[in-house]
GROMACS .gro file of C-alpha atoms in nm:
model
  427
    1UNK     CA    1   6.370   1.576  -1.821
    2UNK     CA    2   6.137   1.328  -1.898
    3UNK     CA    3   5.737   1.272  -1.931
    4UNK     CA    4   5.446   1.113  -2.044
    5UNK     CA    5   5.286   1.319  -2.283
    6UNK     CA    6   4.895   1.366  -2.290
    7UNK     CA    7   4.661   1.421  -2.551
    8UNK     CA    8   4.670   1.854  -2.543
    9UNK     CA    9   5.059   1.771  -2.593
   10UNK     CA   10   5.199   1.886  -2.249
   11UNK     CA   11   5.454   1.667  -2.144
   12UNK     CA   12   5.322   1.522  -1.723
   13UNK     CA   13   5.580   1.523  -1.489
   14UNK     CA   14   5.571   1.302  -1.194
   15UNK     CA   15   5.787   1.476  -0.842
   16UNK     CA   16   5.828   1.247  -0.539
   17UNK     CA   17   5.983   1.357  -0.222
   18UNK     CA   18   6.008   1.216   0.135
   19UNK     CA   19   5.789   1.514   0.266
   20UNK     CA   20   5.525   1.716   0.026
   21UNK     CA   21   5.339   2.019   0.194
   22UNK     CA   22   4.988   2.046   0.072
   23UNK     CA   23   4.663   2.144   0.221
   24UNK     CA   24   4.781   2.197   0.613
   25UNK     CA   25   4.973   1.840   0.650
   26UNK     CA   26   5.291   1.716   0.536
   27UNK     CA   27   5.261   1.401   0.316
   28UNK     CA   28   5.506   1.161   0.395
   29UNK     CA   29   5.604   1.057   0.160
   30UNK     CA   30   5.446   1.257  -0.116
   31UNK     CA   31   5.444   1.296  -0.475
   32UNK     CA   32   5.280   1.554  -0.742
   33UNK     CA   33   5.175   1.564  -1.111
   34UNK     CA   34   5.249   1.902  -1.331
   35UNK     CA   35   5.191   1.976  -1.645
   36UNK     CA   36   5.286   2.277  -1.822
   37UNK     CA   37   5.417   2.407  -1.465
   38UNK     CA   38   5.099   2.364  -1.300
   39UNK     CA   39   5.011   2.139  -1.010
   40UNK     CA   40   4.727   1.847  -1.179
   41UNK     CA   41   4.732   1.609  -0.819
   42UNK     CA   42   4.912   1.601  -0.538
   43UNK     CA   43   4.844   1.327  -0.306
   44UNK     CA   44   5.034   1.083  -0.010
   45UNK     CA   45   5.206   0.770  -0.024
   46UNK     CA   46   5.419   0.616  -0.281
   47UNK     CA   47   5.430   0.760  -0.625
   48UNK     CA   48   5.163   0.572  -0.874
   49UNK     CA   49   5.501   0.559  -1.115
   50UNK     CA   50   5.870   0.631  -1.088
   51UNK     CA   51   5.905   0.989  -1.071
   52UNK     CA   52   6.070   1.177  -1.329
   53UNK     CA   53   6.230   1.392  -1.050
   54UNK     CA   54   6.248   1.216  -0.736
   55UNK     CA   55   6.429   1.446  -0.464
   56UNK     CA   56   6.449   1.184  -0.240
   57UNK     CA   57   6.491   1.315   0.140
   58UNK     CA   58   6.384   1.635   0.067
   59UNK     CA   59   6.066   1.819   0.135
   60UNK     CA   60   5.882   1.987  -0.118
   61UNK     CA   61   5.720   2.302  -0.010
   62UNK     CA   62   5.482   2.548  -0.186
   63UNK     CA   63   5.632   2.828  -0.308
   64UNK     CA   64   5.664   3.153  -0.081
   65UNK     CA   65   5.525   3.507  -0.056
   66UNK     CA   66   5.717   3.803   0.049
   67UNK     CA   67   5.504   4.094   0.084
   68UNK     CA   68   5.821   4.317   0.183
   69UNK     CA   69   6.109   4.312  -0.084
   70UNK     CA   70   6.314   4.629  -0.199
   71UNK     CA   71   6.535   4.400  -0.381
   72UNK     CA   72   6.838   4.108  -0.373
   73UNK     CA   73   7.114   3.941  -0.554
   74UNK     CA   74   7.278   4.252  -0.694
   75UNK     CA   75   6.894   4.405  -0.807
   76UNK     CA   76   6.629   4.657  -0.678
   77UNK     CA   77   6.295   4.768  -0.716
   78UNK     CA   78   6.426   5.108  -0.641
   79UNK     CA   79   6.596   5.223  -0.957
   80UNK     CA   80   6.286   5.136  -1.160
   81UNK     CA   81   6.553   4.998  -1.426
   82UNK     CA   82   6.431   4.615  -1.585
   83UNK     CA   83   6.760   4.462  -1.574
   84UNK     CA   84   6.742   4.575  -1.216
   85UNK     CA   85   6.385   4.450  -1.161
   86UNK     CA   86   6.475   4.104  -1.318
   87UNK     CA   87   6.774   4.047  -1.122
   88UNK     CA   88   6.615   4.094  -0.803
   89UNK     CA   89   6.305   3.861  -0.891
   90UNK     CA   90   6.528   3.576  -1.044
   91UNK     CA   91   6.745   3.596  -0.712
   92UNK     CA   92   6.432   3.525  -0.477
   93UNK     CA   93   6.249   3.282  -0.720
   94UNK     CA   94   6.596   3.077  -0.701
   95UNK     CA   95   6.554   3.109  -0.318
   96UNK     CA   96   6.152   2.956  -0.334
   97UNK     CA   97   5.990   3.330  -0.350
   98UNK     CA   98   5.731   3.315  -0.595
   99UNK     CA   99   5.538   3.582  -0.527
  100UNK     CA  100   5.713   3.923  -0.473
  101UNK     CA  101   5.563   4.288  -0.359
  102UNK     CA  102   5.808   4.522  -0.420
  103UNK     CA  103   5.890   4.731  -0.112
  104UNK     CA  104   5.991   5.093  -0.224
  105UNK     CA  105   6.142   5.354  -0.007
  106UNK     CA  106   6.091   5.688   0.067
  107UNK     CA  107   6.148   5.977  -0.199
  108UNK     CA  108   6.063   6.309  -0.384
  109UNK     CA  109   5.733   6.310  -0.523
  110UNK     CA  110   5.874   6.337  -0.889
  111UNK     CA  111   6.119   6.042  -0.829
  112UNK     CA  112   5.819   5.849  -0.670
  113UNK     CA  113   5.606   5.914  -0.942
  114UNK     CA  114   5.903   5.776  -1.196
  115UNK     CA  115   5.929   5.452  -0.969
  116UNK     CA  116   5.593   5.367  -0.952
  117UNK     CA  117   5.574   5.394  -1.326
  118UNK     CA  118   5.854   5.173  -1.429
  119UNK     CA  119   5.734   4.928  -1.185
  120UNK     CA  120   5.384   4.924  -1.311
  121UNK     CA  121   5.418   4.711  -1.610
  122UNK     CA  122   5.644   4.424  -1.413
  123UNK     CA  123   5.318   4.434  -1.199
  124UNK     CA  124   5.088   4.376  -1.491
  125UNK     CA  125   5.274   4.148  -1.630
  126UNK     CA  126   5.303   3.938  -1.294
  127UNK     CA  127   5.619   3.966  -1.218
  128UNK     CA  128   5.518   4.145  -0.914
  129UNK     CA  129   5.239   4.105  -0.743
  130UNK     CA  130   5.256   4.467  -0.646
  131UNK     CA  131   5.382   4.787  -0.498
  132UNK     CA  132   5.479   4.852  -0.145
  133UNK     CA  133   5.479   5.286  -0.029
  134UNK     CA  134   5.706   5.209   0.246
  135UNK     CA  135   5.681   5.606   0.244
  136UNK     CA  136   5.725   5.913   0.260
  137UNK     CA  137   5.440   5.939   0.527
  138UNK     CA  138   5.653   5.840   0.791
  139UNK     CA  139   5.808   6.000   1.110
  140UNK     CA  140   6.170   6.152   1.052
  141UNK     CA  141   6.224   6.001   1.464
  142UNK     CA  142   6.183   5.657   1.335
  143UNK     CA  143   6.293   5.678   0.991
  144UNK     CA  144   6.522   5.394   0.982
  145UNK     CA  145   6.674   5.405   0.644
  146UNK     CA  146   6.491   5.628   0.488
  147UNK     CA  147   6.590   5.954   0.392
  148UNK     CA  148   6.452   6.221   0.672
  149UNK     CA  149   6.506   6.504   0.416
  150UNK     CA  150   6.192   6.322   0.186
  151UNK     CA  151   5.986   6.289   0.436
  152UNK     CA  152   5.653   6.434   0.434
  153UNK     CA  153   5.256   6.465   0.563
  154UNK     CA  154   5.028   6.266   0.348
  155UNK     CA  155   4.891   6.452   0.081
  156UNK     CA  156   4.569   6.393  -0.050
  157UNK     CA  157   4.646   6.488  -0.417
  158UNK     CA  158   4.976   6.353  -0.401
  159UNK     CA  159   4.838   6.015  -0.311
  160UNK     CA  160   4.598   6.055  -0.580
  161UNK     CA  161   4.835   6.096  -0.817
  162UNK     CA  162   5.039   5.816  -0.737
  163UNK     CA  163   4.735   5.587  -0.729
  164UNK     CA  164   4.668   5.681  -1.083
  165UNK     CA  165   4.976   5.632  -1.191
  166UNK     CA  166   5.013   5.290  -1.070
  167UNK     CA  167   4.727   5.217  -1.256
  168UNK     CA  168   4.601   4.957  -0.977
  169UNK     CA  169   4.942   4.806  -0.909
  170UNK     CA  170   5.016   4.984  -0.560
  171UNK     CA  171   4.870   4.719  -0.311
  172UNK     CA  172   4.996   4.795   0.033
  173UNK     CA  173   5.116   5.165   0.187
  174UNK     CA  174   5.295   5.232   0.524
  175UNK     CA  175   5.188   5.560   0.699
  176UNK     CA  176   5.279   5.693   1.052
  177UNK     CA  177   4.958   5.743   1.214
  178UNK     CA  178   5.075   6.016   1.451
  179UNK     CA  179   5.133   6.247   1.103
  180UNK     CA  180   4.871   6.554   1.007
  181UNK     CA  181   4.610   6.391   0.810
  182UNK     CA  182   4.737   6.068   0.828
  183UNK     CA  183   4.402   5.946   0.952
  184UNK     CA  184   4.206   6.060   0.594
  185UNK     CA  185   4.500   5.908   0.422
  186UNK     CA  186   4.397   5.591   0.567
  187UNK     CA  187   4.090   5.660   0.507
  188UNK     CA  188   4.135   5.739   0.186
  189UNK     CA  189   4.360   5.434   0.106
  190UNK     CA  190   4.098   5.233   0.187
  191UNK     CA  191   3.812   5.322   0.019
  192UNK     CA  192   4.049   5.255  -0.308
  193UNK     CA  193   4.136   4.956  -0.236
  194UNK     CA  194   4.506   5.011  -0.114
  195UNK     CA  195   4.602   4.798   0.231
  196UNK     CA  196   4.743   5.026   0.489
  197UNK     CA  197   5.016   4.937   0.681
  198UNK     CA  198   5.101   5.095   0.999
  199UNK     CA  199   5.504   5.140   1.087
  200UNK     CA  200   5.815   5.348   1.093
  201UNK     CA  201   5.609   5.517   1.346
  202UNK     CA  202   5.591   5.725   1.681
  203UNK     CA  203   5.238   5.680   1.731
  204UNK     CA  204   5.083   5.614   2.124
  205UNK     CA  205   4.886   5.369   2.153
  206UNK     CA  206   4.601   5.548   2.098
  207UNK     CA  207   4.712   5.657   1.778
  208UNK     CA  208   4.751   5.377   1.651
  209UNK     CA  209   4.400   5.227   1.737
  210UNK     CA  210   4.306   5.515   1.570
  211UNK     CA  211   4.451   5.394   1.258
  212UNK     CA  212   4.338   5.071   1.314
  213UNK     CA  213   3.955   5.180   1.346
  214UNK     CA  214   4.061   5.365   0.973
  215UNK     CA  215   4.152   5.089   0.810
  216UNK     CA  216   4.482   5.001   0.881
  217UNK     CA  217   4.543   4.627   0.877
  218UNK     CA  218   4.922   4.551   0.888
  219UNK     CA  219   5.168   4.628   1.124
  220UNK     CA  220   5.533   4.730   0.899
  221UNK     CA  221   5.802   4.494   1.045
  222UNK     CA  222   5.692   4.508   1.397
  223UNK     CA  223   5.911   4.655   1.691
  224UNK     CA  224   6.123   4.736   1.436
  225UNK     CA  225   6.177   5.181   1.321
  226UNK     CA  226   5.851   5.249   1.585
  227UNK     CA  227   5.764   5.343   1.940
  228UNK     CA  228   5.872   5.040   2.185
  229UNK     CA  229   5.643   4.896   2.427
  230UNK     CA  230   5.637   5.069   2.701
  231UNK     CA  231   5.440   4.984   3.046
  232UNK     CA  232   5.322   5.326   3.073
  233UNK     CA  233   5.279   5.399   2.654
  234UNK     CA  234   5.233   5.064   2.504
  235UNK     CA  235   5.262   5.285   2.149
  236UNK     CA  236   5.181   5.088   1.856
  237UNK     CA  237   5.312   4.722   1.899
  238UNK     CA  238   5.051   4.628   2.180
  239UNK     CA  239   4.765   4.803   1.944
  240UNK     CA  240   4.857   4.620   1.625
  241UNK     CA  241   4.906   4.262   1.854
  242UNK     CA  242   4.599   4.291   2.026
  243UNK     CA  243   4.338   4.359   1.735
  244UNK     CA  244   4.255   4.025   1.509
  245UNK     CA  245   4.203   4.162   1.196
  246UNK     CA  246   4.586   4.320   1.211
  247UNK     CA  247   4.862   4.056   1.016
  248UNK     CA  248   5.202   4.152   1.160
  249UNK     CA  249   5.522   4.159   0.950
  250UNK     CA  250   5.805   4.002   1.153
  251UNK     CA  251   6.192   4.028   1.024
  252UNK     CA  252   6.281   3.697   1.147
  253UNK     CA  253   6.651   3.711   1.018
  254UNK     CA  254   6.791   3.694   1.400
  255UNK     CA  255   6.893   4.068   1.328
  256UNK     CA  256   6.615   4.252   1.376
  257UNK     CA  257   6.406   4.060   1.606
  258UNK     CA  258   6.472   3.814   1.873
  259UNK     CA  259   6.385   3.444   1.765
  260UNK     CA  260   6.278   3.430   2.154
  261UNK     CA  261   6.052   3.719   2.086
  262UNK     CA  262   5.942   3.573   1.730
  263UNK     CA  263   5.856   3.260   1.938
  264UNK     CA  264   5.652   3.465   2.212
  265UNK     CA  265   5.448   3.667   1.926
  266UNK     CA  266   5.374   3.362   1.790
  267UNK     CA  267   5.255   3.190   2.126
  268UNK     CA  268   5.036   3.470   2.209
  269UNK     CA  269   4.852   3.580   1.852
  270UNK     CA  270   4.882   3.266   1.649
  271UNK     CA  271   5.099   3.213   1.388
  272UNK     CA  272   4.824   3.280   1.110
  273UNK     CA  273   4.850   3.669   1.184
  274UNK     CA  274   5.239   3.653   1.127
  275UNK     CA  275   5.406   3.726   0.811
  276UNK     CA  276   5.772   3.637   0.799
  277UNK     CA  277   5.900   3.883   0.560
  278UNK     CA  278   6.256   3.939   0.399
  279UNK     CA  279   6.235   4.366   0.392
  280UNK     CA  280   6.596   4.234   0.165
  281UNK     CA  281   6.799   4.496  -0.009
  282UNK     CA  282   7.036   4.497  -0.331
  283UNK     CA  283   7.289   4.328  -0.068
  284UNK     CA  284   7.089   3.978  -0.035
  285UNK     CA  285   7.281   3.717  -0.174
  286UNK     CA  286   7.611   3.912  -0.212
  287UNK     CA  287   7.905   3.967  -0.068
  288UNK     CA  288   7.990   4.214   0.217
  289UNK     CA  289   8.063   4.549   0.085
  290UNK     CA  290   7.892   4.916  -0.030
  291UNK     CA  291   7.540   4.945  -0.175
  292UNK     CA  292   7.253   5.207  -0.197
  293UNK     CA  293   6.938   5.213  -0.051
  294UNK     CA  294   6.710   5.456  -0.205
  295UNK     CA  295   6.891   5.733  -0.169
  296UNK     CA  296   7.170   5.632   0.101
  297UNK     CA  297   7.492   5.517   0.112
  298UNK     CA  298   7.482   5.140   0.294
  299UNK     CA  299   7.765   4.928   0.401
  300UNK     CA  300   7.711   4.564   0.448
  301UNK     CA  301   7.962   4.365   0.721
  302UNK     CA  302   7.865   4.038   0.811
  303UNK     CA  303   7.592   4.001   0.625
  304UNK     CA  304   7.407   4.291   0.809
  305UNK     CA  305   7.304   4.585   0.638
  306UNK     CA  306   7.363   4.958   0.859
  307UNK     CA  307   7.313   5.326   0.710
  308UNK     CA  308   7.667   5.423   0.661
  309UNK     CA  309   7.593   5.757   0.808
  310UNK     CA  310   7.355   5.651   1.111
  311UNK     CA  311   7.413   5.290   1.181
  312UNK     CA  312   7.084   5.181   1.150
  313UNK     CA  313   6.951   4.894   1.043
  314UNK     CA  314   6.869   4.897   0.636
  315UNK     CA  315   6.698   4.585   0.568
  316UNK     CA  316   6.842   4.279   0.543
  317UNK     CA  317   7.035   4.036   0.347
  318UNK     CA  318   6.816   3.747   0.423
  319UNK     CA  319   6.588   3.548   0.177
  320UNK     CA  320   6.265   3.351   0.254
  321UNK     CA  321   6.419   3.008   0.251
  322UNK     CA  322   6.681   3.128   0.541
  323UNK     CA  323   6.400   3.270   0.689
  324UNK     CA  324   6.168   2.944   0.643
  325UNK     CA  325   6.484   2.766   0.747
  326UNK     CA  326   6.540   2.972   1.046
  327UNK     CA  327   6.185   2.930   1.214
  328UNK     CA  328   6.180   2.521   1.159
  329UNK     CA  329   6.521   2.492   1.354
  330UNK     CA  330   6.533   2.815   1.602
  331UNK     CA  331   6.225   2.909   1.751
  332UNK     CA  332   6.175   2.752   2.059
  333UNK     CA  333   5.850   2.581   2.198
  334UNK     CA  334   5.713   2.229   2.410
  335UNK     CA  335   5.942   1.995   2.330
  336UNK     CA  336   6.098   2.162   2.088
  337UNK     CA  337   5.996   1.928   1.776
  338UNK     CA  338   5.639   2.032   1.876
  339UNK     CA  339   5.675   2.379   1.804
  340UNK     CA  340   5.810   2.279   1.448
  341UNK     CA  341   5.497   2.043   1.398
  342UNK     CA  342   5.256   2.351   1.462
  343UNK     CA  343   5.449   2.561   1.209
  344UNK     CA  344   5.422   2.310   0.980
  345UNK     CA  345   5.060   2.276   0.990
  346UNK     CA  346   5.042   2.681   1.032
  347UNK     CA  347   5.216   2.770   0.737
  348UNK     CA  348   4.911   2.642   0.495
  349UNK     CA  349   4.579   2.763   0.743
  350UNK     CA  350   4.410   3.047   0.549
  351UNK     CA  351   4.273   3.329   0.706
  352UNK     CA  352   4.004   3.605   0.573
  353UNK     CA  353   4.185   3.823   0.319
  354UNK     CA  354   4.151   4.198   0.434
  355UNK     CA  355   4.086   4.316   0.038
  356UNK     CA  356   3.807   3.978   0.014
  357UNK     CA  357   3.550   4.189   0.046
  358UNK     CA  358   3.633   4.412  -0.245
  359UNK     CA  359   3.735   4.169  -0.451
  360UNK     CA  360   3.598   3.821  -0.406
  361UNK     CA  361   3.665   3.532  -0.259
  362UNK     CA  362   4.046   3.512  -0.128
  363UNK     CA  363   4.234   3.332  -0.402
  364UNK     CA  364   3.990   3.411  -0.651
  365UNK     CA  365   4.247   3.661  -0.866
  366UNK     CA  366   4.486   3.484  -1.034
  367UNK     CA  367   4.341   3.156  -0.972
  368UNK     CA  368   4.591   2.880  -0.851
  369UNK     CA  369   4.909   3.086  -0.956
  370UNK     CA  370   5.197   3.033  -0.729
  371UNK     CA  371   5.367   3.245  -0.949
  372UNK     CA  372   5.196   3.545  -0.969
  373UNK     CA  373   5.022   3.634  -1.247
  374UNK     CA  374   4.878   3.959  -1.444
  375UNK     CA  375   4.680   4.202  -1.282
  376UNK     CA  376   4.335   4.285  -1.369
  377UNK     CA  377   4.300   4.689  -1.428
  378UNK     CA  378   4.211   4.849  -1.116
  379UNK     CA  379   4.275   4.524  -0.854
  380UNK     CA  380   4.452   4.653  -0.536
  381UNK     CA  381   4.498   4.520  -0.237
  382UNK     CA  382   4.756   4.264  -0.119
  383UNK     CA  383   4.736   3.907  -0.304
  384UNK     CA  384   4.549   3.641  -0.078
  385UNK     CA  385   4.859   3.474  -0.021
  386UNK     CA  386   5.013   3.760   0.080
  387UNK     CA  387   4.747   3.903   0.335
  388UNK     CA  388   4.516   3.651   0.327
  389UNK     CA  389   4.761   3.498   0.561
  390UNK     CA  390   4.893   3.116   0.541
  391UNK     CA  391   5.103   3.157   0.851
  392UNK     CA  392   5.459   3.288   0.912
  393UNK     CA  393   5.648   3.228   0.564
  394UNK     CA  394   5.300   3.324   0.402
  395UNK     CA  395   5.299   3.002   0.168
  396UNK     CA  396   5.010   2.879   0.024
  397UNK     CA  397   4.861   2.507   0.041
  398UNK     CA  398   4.977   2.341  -0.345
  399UNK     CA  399   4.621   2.208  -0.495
  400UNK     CA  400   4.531   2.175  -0.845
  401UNK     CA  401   4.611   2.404  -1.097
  402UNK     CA  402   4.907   2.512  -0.892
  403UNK     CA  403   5.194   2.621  -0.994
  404UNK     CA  404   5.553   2.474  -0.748
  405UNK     CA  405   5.826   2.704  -0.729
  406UNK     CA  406   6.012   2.451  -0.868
  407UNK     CA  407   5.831   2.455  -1.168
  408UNK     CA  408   5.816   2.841  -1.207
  409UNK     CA  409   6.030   3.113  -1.270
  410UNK     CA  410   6.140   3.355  -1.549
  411UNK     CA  411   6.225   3.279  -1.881
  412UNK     CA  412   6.573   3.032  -1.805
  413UNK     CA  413   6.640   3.138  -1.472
  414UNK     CA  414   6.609   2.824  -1.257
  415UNK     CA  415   6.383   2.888  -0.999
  416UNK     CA  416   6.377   2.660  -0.639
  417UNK     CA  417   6.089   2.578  -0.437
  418UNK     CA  418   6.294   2.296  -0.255
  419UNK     CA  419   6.487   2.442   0.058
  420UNK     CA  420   6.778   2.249   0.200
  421UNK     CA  421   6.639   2.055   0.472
  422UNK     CA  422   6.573   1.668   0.534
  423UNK     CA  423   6.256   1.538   0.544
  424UNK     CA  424   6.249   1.495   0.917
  425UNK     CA  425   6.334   1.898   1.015
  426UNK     CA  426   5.953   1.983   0.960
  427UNK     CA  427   5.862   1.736   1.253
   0.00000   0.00000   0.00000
């Protein structure tokens, strides 16, 4: 690769592409400076030099967040083992994930207490950008594929212990609001910092306002492993749609949710409270075949993931390019073109960060990193990019001091923050 150097000896490089995302609009055509991985400029129009990677008709987007992850390309979080760990990150980094929370599932409190352990220091060393509790406190009815035999009631000391343990890396929790004490878990979650999600849930609607008026301020892969609407018992999916300060997690894989219905969430709350997340397994990127989630025995046909033992659903195989990929072509709208136009300016609008107020301005913790970054002691909460909501794929707008996923990634792996599409797919 080549480069100009500059006088504190890091070599510029110069990226031009027939589309650049940055700031809310695509730059057409656009170009970047980095140096020493980190976004200096990035600006319209014809680059001031010839570029020492010029990608021609592709489009360059900022790197993505996936704030639901239990693993991918032969790796998982679950295990708690490195080689494990750095599989699974290297996999979605070479797929334009940047920045990665790591989705656990449900399990004994000892073997919680081990996971959240091993994970801690991938956390700190920013890696991760956290730790998801997808349980234990979650209804056996709507399990999903978790292991029913694990699950339990929230436990105040338990969740005390597990807080300390992770040492400030546990940043989001999912808890079934309909569960005894559920409510002063929320509560409780909150005060210290931890976002609460709300899913794998029987909750009424009711319920779930309930949680909502606690503290809870995601909805866990919505319609998916909870109470479906209902005209009667709307449950939890018209409680977590209705109320603005709730972000929704959407599966948009074509699996688990509709793209019609993806489309019609979107319509009616605005893409900006809609995170496209991955919620991939060990399976994503490999071939069909038997894995493990957690605790259970998986088999993977087609590319979709099923409980061997219950047929449902256990994650997916998908990666946040596919999904990226999937809402530019797929979801319908006006003219069809149109609706990719107002994706493409929705994926970069920020919205207030739920854990802002705790911490500082959204953004403000590890400053510019696309690529995650280490953790202060004690900082909780979801990253900014993460909650703080840029829209659907949760990307962030590139700016200075930035890293681009093509520019970061771990130790040789190559990393990609360029997805396969022409310039012309985002509109």
């Amino acid at each position: 690769m080549t480069g100009i150097e500059n006088p504190g000896g890091e070599p510029e490089v110069l990226i031009g592409a027939a589309a650049l995302v940055s700031g809310g609009r695509v730059l057409r055509p656009g170009w970047l400076r980095a140096r020493g991985g980190r976004v200096g400029e990035a600006a319209e129009g014809p680059p001031p030099r010839t570029p020492d990677l010029d990608f021609g008709d592709a489009a360059v987007v900022p790197g993505f967040v996936d704030m639901h992850v239990h693993g991918g390309g032969g790796g998982t979080y679950t295990t708690g083992e490195t080689d494990e760990i750095l599989r699974a990150v290297a996999f979605h980094r070479r797929h334009g994930t940047t920045t990665t929370v790591a989705s656990l599932v449900s399990a004994g409190p000892d073997a919680l207490l081990r996971q959240v352990r091993a994970l801690r220091e991938p956390v700190a060393e920013g890696l991760l950008a956290g730790i998801h509790l997808e349980g234990p406190w979650i209804s056996h009815g709507r399990c999903g594929a978790h292991d029913p035999s694990v699950l339990r009631d929230p436990d105040q000391a338990e969740i005390a212990r597990l807080l300390e343990a992770g040492e400030g890396s546990i940043i989001m929790v999912t808890v079934a609001p309909e569960l005894y004490g559920a409510l002063e878990a929320i509560t409780a979650l909150t005060v210290a910092g931890v976002v609460v999600a709300v899913g794998h849930t029987d909750a009424t609607y009711e319920q779930a306002r309930a949680a909502i008026a606690a503290g809870a301020r995601v909805g866990t892969h919505l319609f998916n492993a909870m109470r479906p609407l209902h005209h009667r018992e709307p449950g939890p999916v018209l409680a977590l749609l209705e109320d603005e300060r709730v972000t929704v997690e959407l599966v948009g894989d074509g699996v688990h949710v509709h793209d019609g219905l993806v489309a019609h969430v979107a319509a009616d709350i605005g893409p900006r409270r809609i995170a496209l997340v991955t919620d991939a397994m060990v399976a994503a990127g490999m071939a069909d075949g038997a894995y493990r989630l957690g605790s259970l025995d998986v088999q993977v046909t087609d590319g979709i993931a099923r409980v061997g033992a219950t047929g449902a659903i256990a994650g997916s195989t998908a990666t946040m390019a596919s999904l990226f990929e999937r809402a530019v072509r797929r979801l319908p709208g006006p003219g069809g073109r149109g609706a990719r136009r107002g994706h493409r300016h929705d994926i970069e609008h920020p919205r207030p960060d739920p854990g802002a107020g705790r911490r500082g301005r959204p953004g403000s913790r590890q400053a510019g990193r696309l690529g995650g970054g280490p953790r202060r002691p004690g900082a909780r909460g979801l990253p900014a990019r993460a909650a703080g909501g840029h829209g659907l794929t949760r990307s962030r707008p590139l700016g200075a001091g930035d890293r681009p996923a093509r520019l970061s990634g771990i130790a040789s792996v190559p990393p990609a923050g360029l997805l396969p599409f022409r310039s012309d797919q985002l509109g």
